[in-house]
Short mmCIF file of C-alpha atoms in Angstrom, two decimals:
data_model
loop_
_atom_site.label_atom_id
_atom_site.label_comp_id
_atom_site.label_asym_id
_atom_site.label_seq_id
_atom_site.Cartn_x
_atom_site.Cartn_y
_atom_site.Cartn_z
CA UNK A 13 0.00 0.00 0.00
CA UNK A 14 1.21 3.42 -0.82
CA UNK A 15 1.61 5.74 2.11
CA UNK A 16 -0.03 9.11 1.52
CA UNK A 17 1.74 12.05 3.09
CA UNK A 18 -0.24 14.89 4.49
CA UNK A 19 0.42 18.32 3.05
CA UNK A 20 3.00 20.30 4.97
CA UNK A 21 1.74 23.21 7.05
CA UNK A 22 3.34 26.42 5.87
CA UNK A 23 5.55 28.05 8.47
CA UNK A 24 4.51 31.31 9.92
CA UNK A 25 6.19 34.17 8.24
CA UNK A 26 6.70 36.11 11.44
CA UNK A 27 5.93 35.54 15.10
CA UNK A 28 3.01 37.51 16.55
CA UNK A 29 4.15 40.53 18.59
CA UNK A 30 3.04 40.57 22.25
CA UNK A 31 0.51 43.18 23.28
CA UNK A 32 2.20 46.24 24.79
CA UNK A 33 1.84 46.61 28.56
CA UNK A 34 -0.16 49.56 29.71
CA UNK A 35 1.80 51.63 32.17
CA UNK A 36 -0.38 53.58 34.54
CA UNK A 37 0.80 55.97 37.20
CA UNK A 38 -0.26 54.83 40.64
CA UNK A 39 -2.36 57.43 42.40
CA UNK A 40 -1.71 57.99 46.09
CA UNK A 41 -4.32 60.19 47.77
CA UNK A 42 -2.11 61.09 50.71
CA UNK A 43 1.14 61.47 48.82
CA UNK A 44 2.82 64.70 47.78
CA UNK A 45 5.32 64.90 44.95
CA UNK A 46 7.34 67.69 43.41
CA UNK A 47 4.86 67.94 40.55
CA UNK A 48 2.06 68.60 43.07
CA UNK A 49 4.04 71.39 44.71
CA UNK A 50 4.79 72.87 41.32
CA UNK A 51 1.11 72.68 40.38
CA UNK A 52 0.13 74.49 43.58
CA UNK A 53 2.70 77.24 43.15
CA UNK A 54 1.94 77.65 39.45
CA UNK A 55 -1.82 77.79 40.04
CA UNK A 56 -1.40 80.38 42.80
CA UNK A 57 0.87 82.57 40.65
CA UNK A 58 -1.35 82.30 37.56
CA UNK A 59 -4.48 83.07 39.62
CA UNK A 60 -2.76 86.09 41.17
CA UNK A 61 -1.79 87.51 37.78
CA UNK A 62 -5.21 86.83 36.24
CA UNK A 63 -7.20 88.31 39.11
CA UNK A 64 -4.91 91.34 39.32
CA UNK A 65 -5.52 92.14 35.66
CA UNK A 66 -9.27 91.57 35.88
CA UNK A 67 -9.80 93.09 39.31
CA UNK A 68 -7.73 96.24 38.99
CA UNK A 69 -7.66 96.96 35.26
CA UNK A 70 -10.79 95.65 33.55
CA UNK A 71 -13.54 95.36 36.17
CA UNK A 72 -14.79 98.19 38.45
CA UNK A 73 -13.90 96.35 41.67
CA UNK A 74 -11.83 97.42 44.67
CA UNK A 75 -10.99 96.24 48.16
CA UNK A 76 -8.51 93.76 49.60
CA UNK A 77 -11.08 91.26 50.89
CA UNK A 78 -12.78 90.91 47.52
CA UNK A 79 -9.41 90.57 45.80
CA UNK A 80 -8.38 87.73 48.11
CA UNK A 81 -11.70 85.90 47.63
CA UNK A 82 -11.51 86.19 43.83
CA UNK A 83 -7.87 85.06 43.84
CA UNK A 84 -8.67 82.00 45.95
CA UNK A 85 -11.60 81.00 43.69
CA UNK A 86 -9.41 81.37 40.58
CA UNK A 87 -6.63 79.39 42.28
CA UNK A 88 -8.97 76.47 43.01
CA UNK A 89 -10.30 76.51 39.43
CA UNK A 90 -6.85 76.50 37.84
CA UNK A 91 -5.57 73.84 40.21
CA UNK A 92 -8.58 71.62 39.41
CA UNK A 93 -7.81 71.92 35.67
CA UNK A 94 -4.18 70.92 36.26
CA UNK A 95 -5.17 67.92 38.42
CA UNK A 96 -7.63 66.70 35.78
CA UNK A 97 -4.93 66.95 33.12
CA UNK A 98 -2.29 65.16 35.18
CA UNK A 99 -4.18 62.58 37.28
CA UNK A 100 -7.69 62.32 35.87
CA UNK A 101 -11.09 63.20 37.23
CA UNK A 102 -10.95 60.80 40.17
CA UNK A 103 -8.22 62.80 41.87
CA UNK A 104 -9.92 66.21 41.62
CA UNK A 105 -12.17 65.86 44.66
CA UNK A 106 -9.40 64.54 46.89
CA UNK A 107 -6.87 67.21 45.89
CA UNK A 108 -9.35 70.08 46.18
CA UNK A 109 -10.54 68.88 49.59
CA UNK A 110 -6.93 68.64 50.76
CA UNK A 111 -6.18 72.17 49.54
CA UNK A 112 -9.29 73.60 51.21
CA UNK A 113 -8.54 71.91 54.55
CA UNK A 114 -4.92 73.03 54.57
CA UNK A 115 -5.94 76.53 53.53
CA UNK A 116 -8.40 76.72 56.42
CA UNK A 117 -5.68 75.69 58.87
CA UNK A 118 -3.25 78.27 57.48
CA UNK A 119 -5.96 80.93 57.61
CA UNK A 120 -6.78 80.24 61.27
CA UNK A 121 -3.12 80.23 62.29
CA UNK A 122 -2.54 83.42 60.30
CA UNK A 123 -5.44 85.23 61.95
CA UNK A 124 -4.24 84.16 65.40
CA UNK A 125 -0.69 85.29 64.61
CA UNK A 126 -2.03 88.62 63.32
CA UNK A 127 -4.03 89.24 66.50
CA UNK A 128 -1.15 88.35 68.79
CA UNK A 129 1.33 90.29 66.68
CA UNK A 130 -0.80 93.43 66.70
CA UNK A 131 -1.32 93.12 70.47
CA UNK A 132 2.42 92.77 71.03
CA UNK A 133 3.13 95.71 68.70
CA UNK A 134 0.72 98.04 70.55
CA UNK A 135 1.45 96.89 74.09
CA UNK A 136 5.17 96.10 74.17
CA UNK A 137 6.03 99.70 75.00
CA UNK A 138 4.14 99.48 78.31
CA UNK A 139 5.70 96.15 79.39
CA UNK A 140 8.04 97.31 82.13
CA UNK A 141 8.90 96.15 85.62
CA UNK A 142 6.55 98.64 87.21
CA UNK A 143 3.66 97.28 85.13
CA UNK A 144 3.78 94.05 87.16
CA UNK A 145 4.56 95.61 90.54
CA UNK A 146 2.40 98.75 90.76
CA UNK A 147 -1.28 99.60 90.60
CA UNK A 148 -3.01 102.65 89.18
CA UNK A 149 -3.81 104.15 92.57
CA UNK A 150 -1.38 107.06 92.17
CA UNK A 151 -1.21 107.24 88.36
CA UNK A 152 -3.21 109.53 86.10
CA UNK A 153 -3.90 109.51 82.37
CA UNK A 154 -1.06 111.93 81.59
CA UNK A 155 1.61 110.13 83.63
CA UNK A 156 4.38 108.33 81.72
CA UNK A 157 4.57 104.56 81.29
CA UNK A 158 7.19 104.35 84.02
CA UNK A 159 4.42 104.99 86.55
CA UNK A 160 1.52 102.67 87.33
CA UNK A 161 0.74 99.13 86.34
CA UNK A 162 -1.77 96.31 86.42
CA UNK A 163 -0.74 94.19 89.39
CA UNK A 164 -4.13 94.75 91.07
CA UNK A 165 -5.92 93.50 87.94
CA UNK A 166 -3.67 90.45 87.64
CA UNK A 167 -4.21 89.48 91.27
CA UNK A 168 -7.95 90.11 90.98
CA UNK A 169 -8.24 87.91 87.88
CA UNK A 170 -6.35 85.05 89.52
CA UNK A 171 -8.43 85.24 92.70
CA UNK A 172 -11.72 85.31 90.83
CA UNK A 173 -10.66 82.51 88.49
CA UNK A 174 -9.44 80.36 91.37
CA UNK A 175 -12.73 80.65 93.24
CA UNK A 176 -14.71 80.03 90.05
CA UNK A 177 -12.69 76.89 89.27
CA UNK A 178 -13.20 75.65 92.83
CA UNK A 179 -16.96 75.90 92.39
CA UNK A 180 -17.50 74.96 88.75
CA UNK A 181 -15.04 72.11 88.09
CA UNK A 182 -16.30 69.65 90.78
CA UNK A 183 -19.90 70.54 90.00
CA UNK A 184 -19.43 70.17 86.24
CA UNK A 185 -17.54 66.85 86.42
CA UNK A 186 -20.06 65.45 88.92
CA UNK A 187 -22.91 66.42 86.59
CA UNK A 188 -21.16 64.76 83.65
CA UNK A 189 -20.64 61.58 85.70
CA UNK A 190 -24.33 61.57 86.58
CA UNK A 191 -25.30 61.87 82.91
CA UNK A 192 -22.89 59.14 81.75
CA UNK A 193 -22.71 56.64 84.61
CA UNK A 194 -26.10 56.98 86.34
CA UNK A 195 -28.65 58.41 83.90
CA UNK A 196 -32.30 57.71 84.58
CA UNK A 197 -35.33 59.93 84.28
CA UNK A 198 -33.50 63.06 85.40
CA UNK A 199 -30.81 62.78 82.72
CA UNK A 200 -32.88 64.43 79.98
CA UNK A 201 -33.99 67.53 81.95
CA UNK A 202 -30.47 67.98 83.35
CA UNK A 203 -28.98 67.81 79.85
CA UNK A 204 -31.59 70.29 78.63
CA UNK A 205 -30.66 72.74 81.41
CA UNK A 206 -26.96 72.37 80.61
CA UNK A 207 -27.56 73.01 76.91
CA UNK A 208 -29.63 76.07 77.75
CA UNK A 209 -26.93 77.44 80.05
CA UNK A 210 -24.31 76.95 77.32
CA UNK A 211 -26.10 79.53 75.16
CA UNK A 212 -26.62 81.94 78.06
CA UNK A 213 -25.09 85.41 77.47
CA UNK A 214 -22.52 86.41 80.04
CA UNK A 215 -24.38 89.59 80.95
CA UNK A 216 -27.38 87.47 82.01
CA UNK A 217 -25.18 85.55 84.46
CA UNK A 218 -23.96 88.86 85.89
CA UNK A 219 -27.51 90.17 86.19
CA UNK A 220 -28.59 86.97 87.94
CA UNK A 221 -25.89 87.28 90.63
CA UNK A 222 -26.56 91.02 90.91
CA UNK A 223 -30.28 90.48 91.49
CA UNK A 224 -30.04 87.35 93.65
CA UNK A 225 -27.13 88.23 95.95
CA UNK A 226 -26.38 91.93 95.82
CA UNK A 227 -29.82 93.53 95.48
CA UNK A 228 -31.95 90.89 97.22
CA UNK A 229 -29.69 89.62 100.01
CA UNK A 230 -27.68 92.79 100.51
CA UNK A 231 -24.20 91.47 99.69
CA UNK A 232 -21.56 93.95 98.62
CA UNK A 233 -19.95 94.01 95.21
CA UNK A 234 -16.90 91.85 95.65
CA UNK A 235 -14.61 89.31 94.07
CA UNK A 236 -16.74 86.45 95.43
CA UNK A 237 -19.82 87.72 93.59
CA UNK A 238 -17.78 88.00 90.38
CA UNK A 239 -16.46 84.46 90.88
CA UNK A 240 -20.00 83.11 91.26
CA UNK A 241 -21.05 84.86 88.06
CA UNK A 242 -18.06 83.37 86.24
CA UNK A 243 -18.90 79.93 87.66
CA UNK A 244 -22.36 80.15 86.06
CA UNK A 245 -20.58 80.51 82.70
CA UNK A 246 -18.03 77.75 83.37
CA UNK A 247 -20.30 74.97 84.66
CA UNK A 248 -22.00 74.12 81.32
CA UNK A 249 -18.66 74.17 79.47
CA UNK A 250 -17.04 71.79 81.95
CA UNK A 251 -20.10 69.54 81.94
CA UNK A 252 -20.40 69.25 78.17
CA UNK A 253 -16.70 68.68 77.61
CA UNK A 254 -16.49 66.14 80.43
CA UNK A 255 -19.54 64.26 79.19
CA UNK A 256 -18.04 63.87 75.72
CA UNK A 257 -14.73 62.65 77.15
CA UNK A 258 -16.33 60.21 79.60
CA UNK A 259 -18.40 58.64 76.83
CA UNK A 260 -15.16 57.88 74.96
CA UNK A 261 -13.92 55.60 77.75
CA UNK A 262 -14.18 52.01 76.42
CA UNK A 263 -16.99 50.01 77.93
CA UNK A 264 -14.72 46.97 78.21
CA UNK A 265 -12.77 48.67 80.97
CA UNK A 266 -15.92 49.15 83.02
CA UNK A 267 -17.06 45.56 82.38
CA UNK A 268 -13.67 44.16 83.40
CA UNK A 269 -13.73 46.15 86.64
CA UNK A 270 -17.27 45.02 87.45
CA UNK A 271 -16.27 41.42 86.68
CA UNK A 272 -13.52 41.65 89.29
CA UNK A 273 -16.07 42.68 91.90
CA UNK A 274 -15.47 46.43 91.97
CA UNK A 275 -18.26 48.73 93.05
CA UNK A 276 -19.54 51.58 90.91
CA UNK A 277 -17.64 54.11 93.00
CA UNK A 278 -14.37 52.18 92.55
CA UNK A 279 -14.96 51.86 88.81
CA UNK A 280 -15.54 55.59 88.44
CA UNK A 281 -12.67 56.64 90.74
CA UNK A 282 -10.03 54.12 89.63
CA UNK A 283 -10.94 53.35 86.01
CA UNK A 284 -13.10 56.00 84.35
CA UNK A 285 -11.57 59.21 85.73
CA UNK A 286 -7.89 58.19 85.27
CA UNK A 287 -8.60 57.10 81.70
CA UNK A 288 -10.30 60.39 80.84
CA UNK A 289 -7.92 62.61 82.81
CA UNK A 290 -6.29 64.26 79.77
CA UNK A 291 -9.63 65.12 78.16
CA UNK A 292 -11.01 66.42 81.43
CA UNK A 293 -8.00 68.72 81.81
CA UNK A 294 -8.62 70.07 78.31
CA UNK A 295 -12.26 70.78 79.14
CA UNK A 296 -11.26 72.58 82.32
CA UNK A 297 -8.78 74.72 80.36
CA UNK A 298 -11.50 75.70 77.87
CA UNK A 299 -13.77 76.74 80.73
CA UNK A 300 -10.96 78.70 82.40
CA UNK A 301 -10.17 80.51 79.15
CA UNK A 302 -13.84 81.44 78.86
CA UNK A 303 -14.12 82.55 82.48
CA UNK A 304 -10.95 84.63 82.70
CA UNK A 305 -11.95 86.69 79.66
CA UNK A 306 -15.42 87.70 80.85
CA UNK A 307 -16.02 91.43 81.32
CA UNK A 308 -19.76 92.03 81.76
CA UNK A 309 -20.28 89.79 84.84
CA UNK A 310 -17.27 91.34 86.58
CA UNK A 311 -18.42 94.86 85.77
CA UNK A 312 -21.86 94.20 87.27
CA UNK A 313 -20.80 92.20 90.33
CA UNK A 314 -17.29 93.33 91.31
CA UNK A 315 -17.02 96.93 90.12
CA UNK A 316 -13.83 98.77 89.20
CA UNK A 317 -11.00 99.86 91.49
CA UNK A 318 -7.69 101.58 90.81
CA UNK A 319 -5.97 100.15 93.88
CA UNK A 320 -5.11 96.65 95.13
CA UNK A 321 -7.86 94.72 96.91
CA UNK A 322 -7.28 91.15 98.07
CA UNK A 323 -10.43 90.91 100.20
CA UNK A 324 -12.80 88.74 98.17
CA UNK A 325 -15.78 89.55 100.41
CA UNK A 326 -15.73 93.35 100.51
CA UNK A 327 -14.93 96.13 98.08
CA UNK A 328 -14.62 96.29 94.31
CA UNK A 329 -12.02 94.07 92.67
CA UNK A 330 -10.63 94.74 89.18
CA UNK A 331 -9.80 92.00 86.70
CA UNK A 332 -7.72 92.11 83.52
CA UNK A 333 -10.69 92.19 81.09
CA UNK A 334 -12.27 95.05 83.03
CA UNK A 335 -8.88 96.85 83.13
CA UNK A 336 -8.64 96.54 79.33
CA UNK A 337 -12.25 97.63 78.79
CA UNK A 338 -11.79 100.72 80.97
CA UNK A 339 -8.44 102.03 79.77
CA UNK A 340 -8.77 101.32 76.05
CA UNK A 341 -11.48 104.03 75.89
CA UNK A 342 -9.09 106.75 77.08
CA UNK A 343 -7.80 109.15 74.42
CA UNK A 344 -4.27 109.23 75.84
CA UNK A 345 -1.79 106.93 74.02
CA UNK A 346 -0.19 105.80 77.27
CA UNK A 347 -3.49 104.54 78.65
CA UNK A 348 -4.21 102.67 75.40
CA UNK A 349 -0.72 101.15 75.56
CA UNK A 350 -1.44 99.97 79.12
CA UNK A 351 -4.66 98.34 77.92
CA UNK A 352 -2.83 96.44 75.16
CA UNK A 353 -0.14 95.41 77.64
CA UNK A 354 -2.87 94.02 79.88
CA UNK A 355 -4.30 92.12 76.90
CA UNK A 356 -0.88 90.61 76.22
CA UNK A 357 -0.58 89.66 79.89
CA UNK A 358 -4.00 88.02 79.75
CA UNK A 359 -2.91 85.93 76.74
CA UNK A 360 0.25 84.83 78.58
CA UNK A 361 -1.78 83.91 81.68
CA UNK A 362 -4.10 81.73 79.58
CA UNK A 363 -1.08 80.06 77.97
CA UNK A 364 0.48 79.32 81.36
CA UNK A 365 -2.80 77.89 82.67
CA UNK A 366 -3.05 75.68 79.61
CA UNK A 367 0.48 74.34 80.14
CA UNK A 368 -0.22 73.64 83.81
CA UNK A 369 -3.42 71.79 82.94
CA UNK A 370 -1.63 69.70 80.32
CA UNK A 371 1.07 68.76 82.82
CA UNK A 372 -1.52 67.80 85.42
CA UNK A 373 -3.59 65.99 82.83
CA UNK A 374 -0.68 63.77 81.78
CA UNK A 375 -0.11 62.30 78.35
CA UNK A 376 -2.61 61.87 75.57
CA UNK A 377 -5.31 59.18 75.85
CA UNK A 378 -3.79 55.74 75.39
CA UNK A 379 -0.29 56.85 76.41
CA UNK A 380 1.41 56.54 79.79
CA UNK A 381 3.01 59.49 81.48
CA UNK A 382 6.43 59.48 83.13
CA UNK A 383 5.07 58.72 86.59
CA UNK A 384 2.82 55.99 85.23
CA UNK A 385 5.72 54.39 83.35
CA UNK A 386 7.81 54.33 86.54
CA UNK A 387 4.93 52.72 88.41
CA UNK A 388 4.44 50.07 85.73
CA UNK A 389 8.19 49.29 85.72
CA UNK A 390 8.17 48.89 89.51
CA UNK A 391 5.19 46.54 89.30
CA UNK A 392 6.95 44.45 86.64
CA UNK A 393 10.09 44.13 88.81
CA UNK A 394 7.96 43.09 91.77
CA UNK A 395 6.11 40.50 89.67
CA UNK A 396 9.39 39.02 88.40
CA UNK A 397 10.73 38.71 91.94
CA UNK A 398 7.57 36.94 93.11
CA UNK A 399 7.74 34.58 90.13
CA UNK A 400 11.40 33.75 90.84
CA UNK A 401 10.60 33.06 94.50
CA UNK A 402 7.74 30.75 93.51
CA UNK A 403 10.00 28.86 91.08
CA UNK A 404 12.65 28.31 93.79
CA UNK A 405 9.96 26.91 96.10
CA UNK A 406 8.79 24.41 93.46
CA UNK A 407 12.37 23.22 92.85
CA UNK A 408 13.19 22.76 96.55
CA UNK A 409 10.11 20.62 97.33
CA UNK A 410 11.05 17.51 95.17
CA UNK A 411 14.66 17.59 96.41
CA UNK A 412 13.50 17.32 100.02
CA UNK A 413 11.51 14.17 99.21
CA UNK A 414 14.34 12.26 97.44
CA UNK A 415 16.01 10.64 100.59
CA UNK A 416 12.68 9.27 101.83
CA UNK A 417 11.97 7.70 98.47
CA UNK A 418 15.40 5.93 98.33
CA UNK A 419 15.33 4.61 101.93
CA UNK A 420 15.34 0.72 102.13
CA UNK A 421 12.14 -1.02 103.19
CA UNK A 422 12.56 -3.37 106.23
CA UNK A 423 11.90 -7.12 105.66
CA UNK A 424 9.01 -8.66 107.56
CA UNK A 425 10.26 -10.04 110.87
CA UNK A 426 13.87 -8.92 110.26
CA UNK A 427 16.00 -6.23 111.84
CA UNK A 428 15.42 -2.64 110.91
CA UNK A 429 17.89 -1.37 108.32
CA UNK A 430 20.40 1.28 109.17
CA UNK A 431 19.21 4.77 108.49
CA UNK A 432 20.51 6.30 105.30
CA UNK A 433 22.02 9.72 105.59
CA UNK A 434 20.21 12.24 103.45
CA UNK A 435 22.07 13.42 100.41
CA UNK A 436 23.32 17.00 100.53
CA UNK A 437 20.93 19.38 98.79
CA UNK A 438 22.37 21.94 96.45
CA UNK A 439 21.71 25.56 97.19
CA UNK A 440 19.47 26.92 94.41
CA UNK A 441 21.00 30.35 94.86
CA UNK A 442 24.51 29.11 93.98
CA UNK A 443 23.52 28.21 90.43
#
């Protein structure tokens, strides 16, 4: 039989080329590259040039505020166009939101720096040694800055703030603990009263103390009356801030404490309050900053005095806000300079109080302070020593039983064997 051969398959002329790989730039929402910085700077410069031409040359507009608003809108528009061209439409929302958030932060810091800078510029000329050691008892409006000061206002502010903190902080934290830990039917009306007091104008608190204590009961205008009026303003702030912080304490900590047999008082005192200590200190600082800057309650309840008065029960007592409010209205430049110097002193006092509260409050939530770290290290050393002592006791017990186990057993009816001397036991401390 003849063998038929199949027709040969023609060879491919050329091998098929592989499909090209698509290279795509990976987009990182939180990343910042040189191209992004260049896009920001270029957009800001282009927007500035465009708005300057339109705002000052072509359109009948004027004013710095309007110019800044138009420049910022043009900057966002140009930056959005650049982001769409470089990264696509998906990145526009993220980049614009990031620019707006950072711009808001820069704006707030800039405004704060402008306020503090202007206060320092106007009041630095009155910052002298006599400003912190003398009062205005023997100083008139035309006297130079080398005479007179604000020591009576500084002392008055500290006394009033100290009494207000003594009243408002325990009351506010206790109210927050009641709302968070106890609750019940009274929780809703108490929260409603606290919310209402938060929106209470400061002059209403001053009028309340004026009508209730001074006019009705016959008390004199004094630092104590001013402190009570300031406490009315501080209690709702401390309560609201403390309630928010106490609700952030994990419920597992409370459940673990209750499982160990702790009472509610022990859980609150040893678990809840130490955990929320940093947040509570922040809330107290916010209330103190609000209370030390009040003017209307002090004006109605404490009055104004040019001399030093440390008696909190009798006589008018001046505070720093009232000192500023009184002397900034004088036409003499030296009196205005003293008012700005008092404002700068008030800012420094608030900063010092904030630092003290942060030190007392400890580290941030979830972090141990220096004292807490030392206490934990001491507890770990003590636990290791107790564990080592327990291990030595477990090793010594079998060694003491070895001679009794190896002692020969006497034969029935025979003589008793000679006692075997116990083997020497090694000292576990030598190894």
